[in-house]
Short mmCIF file of C-alpha atoms in Angstrom, two decimals:
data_model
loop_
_atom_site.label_atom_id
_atom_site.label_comp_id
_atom_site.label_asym_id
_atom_site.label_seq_id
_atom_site.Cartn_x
_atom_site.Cartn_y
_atom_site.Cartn_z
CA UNK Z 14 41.17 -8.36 21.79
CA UNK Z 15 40.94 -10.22 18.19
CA UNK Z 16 37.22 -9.76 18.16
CA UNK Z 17 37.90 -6.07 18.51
CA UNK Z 18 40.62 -6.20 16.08
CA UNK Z 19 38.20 -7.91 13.67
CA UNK Z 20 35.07 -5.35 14.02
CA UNK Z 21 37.73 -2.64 13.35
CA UNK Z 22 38.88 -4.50 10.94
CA UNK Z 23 35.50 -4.64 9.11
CA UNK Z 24 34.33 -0.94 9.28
CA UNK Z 25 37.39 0.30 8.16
CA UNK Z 26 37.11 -1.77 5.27
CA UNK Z 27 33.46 -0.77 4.99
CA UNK Z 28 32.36 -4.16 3.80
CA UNK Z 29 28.48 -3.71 3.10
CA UNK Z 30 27.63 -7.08 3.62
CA UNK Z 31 30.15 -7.61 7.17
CA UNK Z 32 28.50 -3.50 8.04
CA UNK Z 33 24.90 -5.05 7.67
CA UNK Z 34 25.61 -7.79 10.35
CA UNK Z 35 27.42 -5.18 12.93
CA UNK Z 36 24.49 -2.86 12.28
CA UNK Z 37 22.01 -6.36 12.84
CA UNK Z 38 23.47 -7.30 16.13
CA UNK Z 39 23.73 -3.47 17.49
CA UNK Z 40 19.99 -3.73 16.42
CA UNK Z 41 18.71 -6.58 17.96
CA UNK Z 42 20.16 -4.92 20.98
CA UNK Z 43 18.74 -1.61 20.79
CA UNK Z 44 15.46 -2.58 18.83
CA UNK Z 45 14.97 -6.56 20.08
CA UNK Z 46 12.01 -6.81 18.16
CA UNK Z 47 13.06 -4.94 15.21
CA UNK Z 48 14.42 -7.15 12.31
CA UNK Z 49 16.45 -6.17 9.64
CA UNK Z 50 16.07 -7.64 5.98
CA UNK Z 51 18.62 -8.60 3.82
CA UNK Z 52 21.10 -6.10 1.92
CA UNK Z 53 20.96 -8.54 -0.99
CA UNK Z 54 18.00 -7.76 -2.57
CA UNK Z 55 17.79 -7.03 -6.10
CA UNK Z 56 15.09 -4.33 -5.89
CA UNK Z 57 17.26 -2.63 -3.70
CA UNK Z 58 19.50 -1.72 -6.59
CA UNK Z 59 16.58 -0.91 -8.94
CA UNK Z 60 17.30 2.58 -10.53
CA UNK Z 61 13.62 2.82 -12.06
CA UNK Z 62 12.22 1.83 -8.30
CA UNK Z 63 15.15 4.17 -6.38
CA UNK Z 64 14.25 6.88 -8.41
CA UNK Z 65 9.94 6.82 -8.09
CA UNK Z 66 10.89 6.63 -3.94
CA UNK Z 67 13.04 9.60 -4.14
CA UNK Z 68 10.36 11.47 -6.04
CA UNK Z 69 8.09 10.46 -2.88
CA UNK Z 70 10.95 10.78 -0.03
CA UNK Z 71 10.36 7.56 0.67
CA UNK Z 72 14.10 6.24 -0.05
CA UNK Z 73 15.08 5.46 3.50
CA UNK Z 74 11.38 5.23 5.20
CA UNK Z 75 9.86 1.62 6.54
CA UNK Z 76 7.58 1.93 3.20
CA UNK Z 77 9.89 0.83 0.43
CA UNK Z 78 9.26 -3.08 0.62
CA UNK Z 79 5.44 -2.11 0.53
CA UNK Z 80 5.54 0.15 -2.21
CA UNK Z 81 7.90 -2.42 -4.38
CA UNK Z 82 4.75 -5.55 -3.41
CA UNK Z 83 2.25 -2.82 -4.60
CA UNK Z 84 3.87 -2.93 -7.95
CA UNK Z 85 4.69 -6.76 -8.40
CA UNK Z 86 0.94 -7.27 -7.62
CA UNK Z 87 0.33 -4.94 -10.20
CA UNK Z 88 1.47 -7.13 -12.60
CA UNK Z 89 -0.63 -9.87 -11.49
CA UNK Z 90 -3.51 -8.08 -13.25
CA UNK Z 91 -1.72 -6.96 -16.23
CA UNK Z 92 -4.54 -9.05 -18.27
CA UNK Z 93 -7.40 -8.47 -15.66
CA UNK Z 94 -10.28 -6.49 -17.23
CA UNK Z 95 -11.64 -3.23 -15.29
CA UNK Z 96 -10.55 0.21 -13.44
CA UNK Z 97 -8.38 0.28 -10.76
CA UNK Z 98 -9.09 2.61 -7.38
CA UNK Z 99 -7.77 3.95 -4.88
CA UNK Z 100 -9.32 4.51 -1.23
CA UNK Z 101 -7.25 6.70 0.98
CA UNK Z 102 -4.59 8.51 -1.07
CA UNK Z 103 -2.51 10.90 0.91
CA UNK Z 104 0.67 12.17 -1.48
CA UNK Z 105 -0.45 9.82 -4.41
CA UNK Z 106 2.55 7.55 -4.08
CA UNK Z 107 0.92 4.38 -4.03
CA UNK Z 108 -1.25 5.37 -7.18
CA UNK Z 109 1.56 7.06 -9.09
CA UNK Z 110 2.46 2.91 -9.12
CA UNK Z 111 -0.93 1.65 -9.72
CA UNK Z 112 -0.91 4.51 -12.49
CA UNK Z 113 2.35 3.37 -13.92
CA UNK Z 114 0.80 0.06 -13.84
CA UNK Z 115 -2.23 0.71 -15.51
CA UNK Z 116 0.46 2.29 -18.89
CA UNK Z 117 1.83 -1.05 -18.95
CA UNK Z 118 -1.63 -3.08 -18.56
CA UNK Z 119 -3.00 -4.81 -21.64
CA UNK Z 120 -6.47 -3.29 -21.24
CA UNK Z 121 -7.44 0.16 -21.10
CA UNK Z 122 -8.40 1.47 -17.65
CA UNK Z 123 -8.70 4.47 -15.46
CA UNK Z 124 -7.59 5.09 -12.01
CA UNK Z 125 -10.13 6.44 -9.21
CA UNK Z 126 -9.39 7.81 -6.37
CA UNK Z 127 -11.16 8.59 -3.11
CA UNK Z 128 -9.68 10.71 -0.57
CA UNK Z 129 -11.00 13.47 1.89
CA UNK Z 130 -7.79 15.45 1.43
CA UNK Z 131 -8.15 16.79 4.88
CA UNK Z 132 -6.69 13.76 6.84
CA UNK Z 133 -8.52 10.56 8.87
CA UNK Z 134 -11.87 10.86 10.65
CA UNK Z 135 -12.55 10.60 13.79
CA UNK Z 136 -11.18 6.81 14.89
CA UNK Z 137 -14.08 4.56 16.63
CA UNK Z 138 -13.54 2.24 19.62
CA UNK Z 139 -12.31 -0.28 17.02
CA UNK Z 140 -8.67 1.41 16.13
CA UNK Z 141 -7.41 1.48 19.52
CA UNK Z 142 -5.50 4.95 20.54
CA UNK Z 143 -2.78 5.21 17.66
CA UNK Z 144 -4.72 7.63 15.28
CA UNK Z 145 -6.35 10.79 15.78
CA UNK Z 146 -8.76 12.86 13.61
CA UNK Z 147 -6.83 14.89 10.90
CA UNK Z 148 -3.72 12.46 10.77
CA UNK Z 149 -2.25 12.10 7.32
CA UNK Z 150 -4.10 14.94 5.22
CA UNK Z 151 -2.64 16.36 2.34
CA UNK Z 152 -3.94 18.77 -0.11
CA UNK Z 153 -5.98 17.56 -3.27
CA UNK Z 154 -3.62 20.28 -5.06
CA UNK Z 155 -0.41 18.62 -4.33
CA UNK Z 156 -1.68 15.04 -5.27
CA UNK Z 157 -2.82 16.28 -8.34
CA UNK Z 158 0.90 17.83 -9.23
CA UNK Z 159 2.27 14.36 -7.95
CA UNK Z 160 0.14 12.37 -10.84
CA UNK Z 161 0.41 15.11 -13.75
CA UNK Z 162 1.87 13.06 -15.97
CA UNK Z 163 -0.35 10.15 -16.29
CA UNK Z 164 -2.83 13.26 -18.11
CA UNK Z 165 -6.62 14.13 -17.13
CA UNK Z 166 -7.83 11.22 -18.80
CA UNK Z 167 -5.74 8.17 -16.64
CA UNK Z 168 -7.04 9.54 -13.62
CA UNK Z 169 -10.24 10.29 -11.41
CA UNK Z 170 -10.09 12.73 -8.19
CA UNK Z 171 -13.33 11.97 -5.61
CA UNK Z 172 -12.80 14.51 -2.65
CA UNK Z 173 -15.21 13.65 0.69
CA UNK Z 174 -15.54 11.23 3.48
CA UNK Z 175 -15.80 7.14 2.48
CA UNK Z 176 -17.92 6.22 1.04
CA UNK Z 177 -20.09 9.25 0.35
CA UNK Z 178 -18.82 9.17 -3.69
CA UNK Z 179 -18.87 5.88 -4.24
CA UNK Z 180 -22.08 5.69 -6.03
CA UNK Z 181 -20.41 7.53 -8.97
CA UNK Z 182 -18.05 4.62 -9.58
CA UNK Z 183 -20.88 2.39 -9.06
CA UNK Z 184 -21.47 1.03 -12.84
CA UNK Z 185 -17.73 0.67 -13.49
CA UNK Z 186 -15.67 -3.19 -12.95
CA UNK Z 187 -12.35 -3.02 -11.02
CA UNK Z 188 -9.43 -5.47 -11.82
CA UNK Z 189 -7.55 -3.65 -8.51
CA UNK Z 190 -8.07 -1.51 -5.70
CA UNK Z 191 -6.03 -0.37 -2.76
CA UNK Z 192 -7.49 0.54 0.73
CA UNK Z 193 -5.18 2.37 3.14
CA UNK Z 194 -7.54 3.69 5.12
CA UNK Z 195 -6.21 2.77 8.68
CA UNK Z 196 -9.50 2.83 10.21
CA UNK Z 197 -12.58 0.94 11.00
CA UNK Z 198 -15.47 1.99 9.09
CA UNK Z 199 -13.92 3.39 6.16
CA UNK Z 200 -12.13 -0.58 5.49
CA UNK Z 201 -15.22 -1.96 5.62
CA UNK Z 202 -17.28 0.38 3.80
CA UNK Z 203 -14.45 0.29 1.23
CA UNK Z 204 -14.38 -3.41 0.95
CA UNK Z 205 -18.18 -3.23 0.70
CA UNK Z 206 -18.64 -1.67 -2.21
CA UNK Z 207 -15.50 -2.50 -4.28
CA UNK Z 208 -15.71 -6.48 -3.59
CA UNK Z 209 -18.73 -7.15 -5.83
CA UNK Z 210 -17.36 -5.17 -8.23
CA UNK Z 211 -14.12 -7.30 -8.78
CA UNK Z 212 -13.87 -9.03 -11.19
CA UNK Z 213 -12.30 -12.62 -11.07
CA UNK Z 214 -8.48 -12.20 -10.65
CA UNK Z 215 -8.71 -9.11 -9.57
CA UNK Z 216 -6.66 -7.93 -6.68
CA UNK Z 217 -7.84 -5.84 -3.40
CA UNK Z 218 -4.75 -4.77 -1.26
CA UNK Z 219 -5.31 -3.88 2.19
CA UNK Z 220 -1.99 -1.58 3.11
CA UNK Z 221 -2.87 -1.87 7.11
CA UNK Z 222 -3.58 -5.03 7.38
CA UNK Z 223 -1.47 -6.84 10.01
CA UNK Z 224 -0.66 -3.65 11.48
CA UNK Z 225 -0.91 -3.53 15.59
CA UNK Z 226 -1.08 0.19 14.86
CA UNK Z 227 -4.78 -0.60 12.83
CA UNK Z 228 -6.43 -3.15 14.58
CA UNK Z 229 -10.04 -2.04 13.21
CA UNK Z 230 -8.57 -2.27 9.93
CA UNK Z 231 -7.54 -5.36 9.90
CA UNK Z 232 -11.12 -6.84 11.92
CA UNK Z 233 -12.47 -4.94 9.14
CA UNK Z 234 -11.29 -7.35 6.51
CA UNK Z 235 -11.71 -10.36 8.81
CA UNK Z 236 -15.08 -9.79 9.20
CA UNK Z 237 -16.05 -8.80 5.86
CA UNK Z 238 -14.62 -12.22 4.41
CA UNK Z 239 -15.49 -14.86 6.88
CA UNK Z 240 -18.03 -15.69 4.82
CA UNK Z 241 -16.70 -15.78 1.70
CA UNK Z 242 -14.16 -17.47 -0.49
CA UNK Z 243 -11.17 -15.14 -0.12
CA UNK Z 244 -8.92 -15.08 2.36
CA UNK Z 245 -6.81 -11.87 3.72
CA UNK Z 246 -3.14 -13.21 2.82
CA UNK Z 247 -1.09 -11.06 5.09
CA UNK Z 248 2.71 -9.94 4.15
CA UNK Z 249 5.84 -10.17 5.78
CA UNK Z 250 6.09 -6.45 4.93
CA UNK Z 251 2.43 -5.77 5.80
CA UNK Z 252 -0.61 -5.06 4.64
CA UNK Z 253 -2.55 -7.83 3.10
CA UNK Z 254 -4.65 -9.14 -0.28
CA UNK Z 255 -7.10 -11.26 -1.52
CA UNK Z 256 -7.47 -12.80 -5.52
CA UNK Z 257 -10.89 -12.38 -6.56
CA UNK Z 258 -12.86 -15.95 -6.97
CA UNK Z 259 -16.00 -16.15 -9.27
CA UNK Z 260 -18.19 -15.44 -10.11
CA UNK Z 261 -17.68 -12.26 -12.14
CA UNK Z 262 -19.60 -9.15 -10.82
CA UNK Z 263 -23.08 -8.00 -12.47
#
């Protein structure tokens, strides 16, 4: 009877911190393998950051944590020479960050990004059954709108299937490049062509690595760097990135 009287006790007084550990234990019993991170979080109370996932609807998704790494690795390459790209873009929220990134950068770069704007390809024997052709399209006119305000000049819009335009971005140097592909083929051909053309300290961020929902993605990484110097470094949040080692690209 005091326990109850206590747990009363505690919502009516709407405690957030004693309402995070009721909502924790009903949690772990309706969602066992679902855990909760803690309410104490500064970013959590970032107005700037609150705002840009509002803009995106992404306030109370599963995406905030990545979106908020995106940035702080960002400013890993704040002094890091070269473009930055994009490979699988969908509404533009993870560039809008790269973009706002890029304004606060010390060096001058633009932002490419590749996209079919119709949704995923067909998914091989490698991505298991999650994903179907078609899955996450969005137009190229509404990703557009979404990075207006970085201006014509920031930004670079490649519409087809990975890695058909690549070869236009062929003589530029990256200093950061997300792939959130989901899939296979388009990972590694991604990581392909962008990895030589790193340069040192640069910063490739693989959003689905880690994910049991992309397993080709994440043997697409795996396989691309066992022979290399790099090494996938997978997040608590997921995704993954590697640092770029020397030497610098050609």
């Amino acid at each position: 009877m005091r326990k109850l009287q206590t747990l009363l006790w505690m919502i009516w007084r709407r405690d957030p911190l004693l309402s995070f550990f009721l909502l924790q234990k009903i949690g772990a019993w309706l969602v066992p393998k679902y855990r909760f991170n803690w309410p104490q979080l500064a970013w959590w109370d970032d107005n700037e950051f609150n705002a840009y996932l509002k803009r995106f609807d992404e306030l109370d998704s599963n995406n905030a944590d990545r979106h908020w790494m995106l940035a702080q690795l960002m400013r890993l390459v704040s002094e890091v020479p070269g473009d930055t790209a994009e490979c699988g873009v969908f509404k533009g929220a993870s560039s809008y960050l790269i973009c706002q990134g890029n304004q606060k950068a010390k060096v001058r770069r633009i932002h490419h990004m590749f996209d079919s704007f119709s949704g995923l390809s067909e998914p091989s024997l490698r991505d298991g059954d999650f994903w179907s052709g078609g899955d996450l399209a969005c137009s190229l006119d509404e990703v557009r709108a979404n990075l207006a305000e970085f201006g014509e000049d920031a930004v670079r819009f490649y519409e087809g299937w990975i890695p058909d335009r690549f070869s236009e971005v062929s003589d530029r140097r990256f200093s950061f490049v997300h792939i959130d592909v989901d899939l296979f083929e388009p990972t590694r051909d991604s990581l392909a062509f962008f990895y030589p053309r790193m340069h040192v300290g640069g910063i490739i961020l693989c959003d689905d690595y880690g994910f049991t929902t992309c397993p080709g993605a994440t043997a697409a990484c795996d396989e691309y760097l066992q022979d290399r110097p790099e090494s996938m470094i997978g997040l608590s949040c997921g995704g993954g990135f590697l640092i770029k080692k020397g030497p610098q690209p050609q």
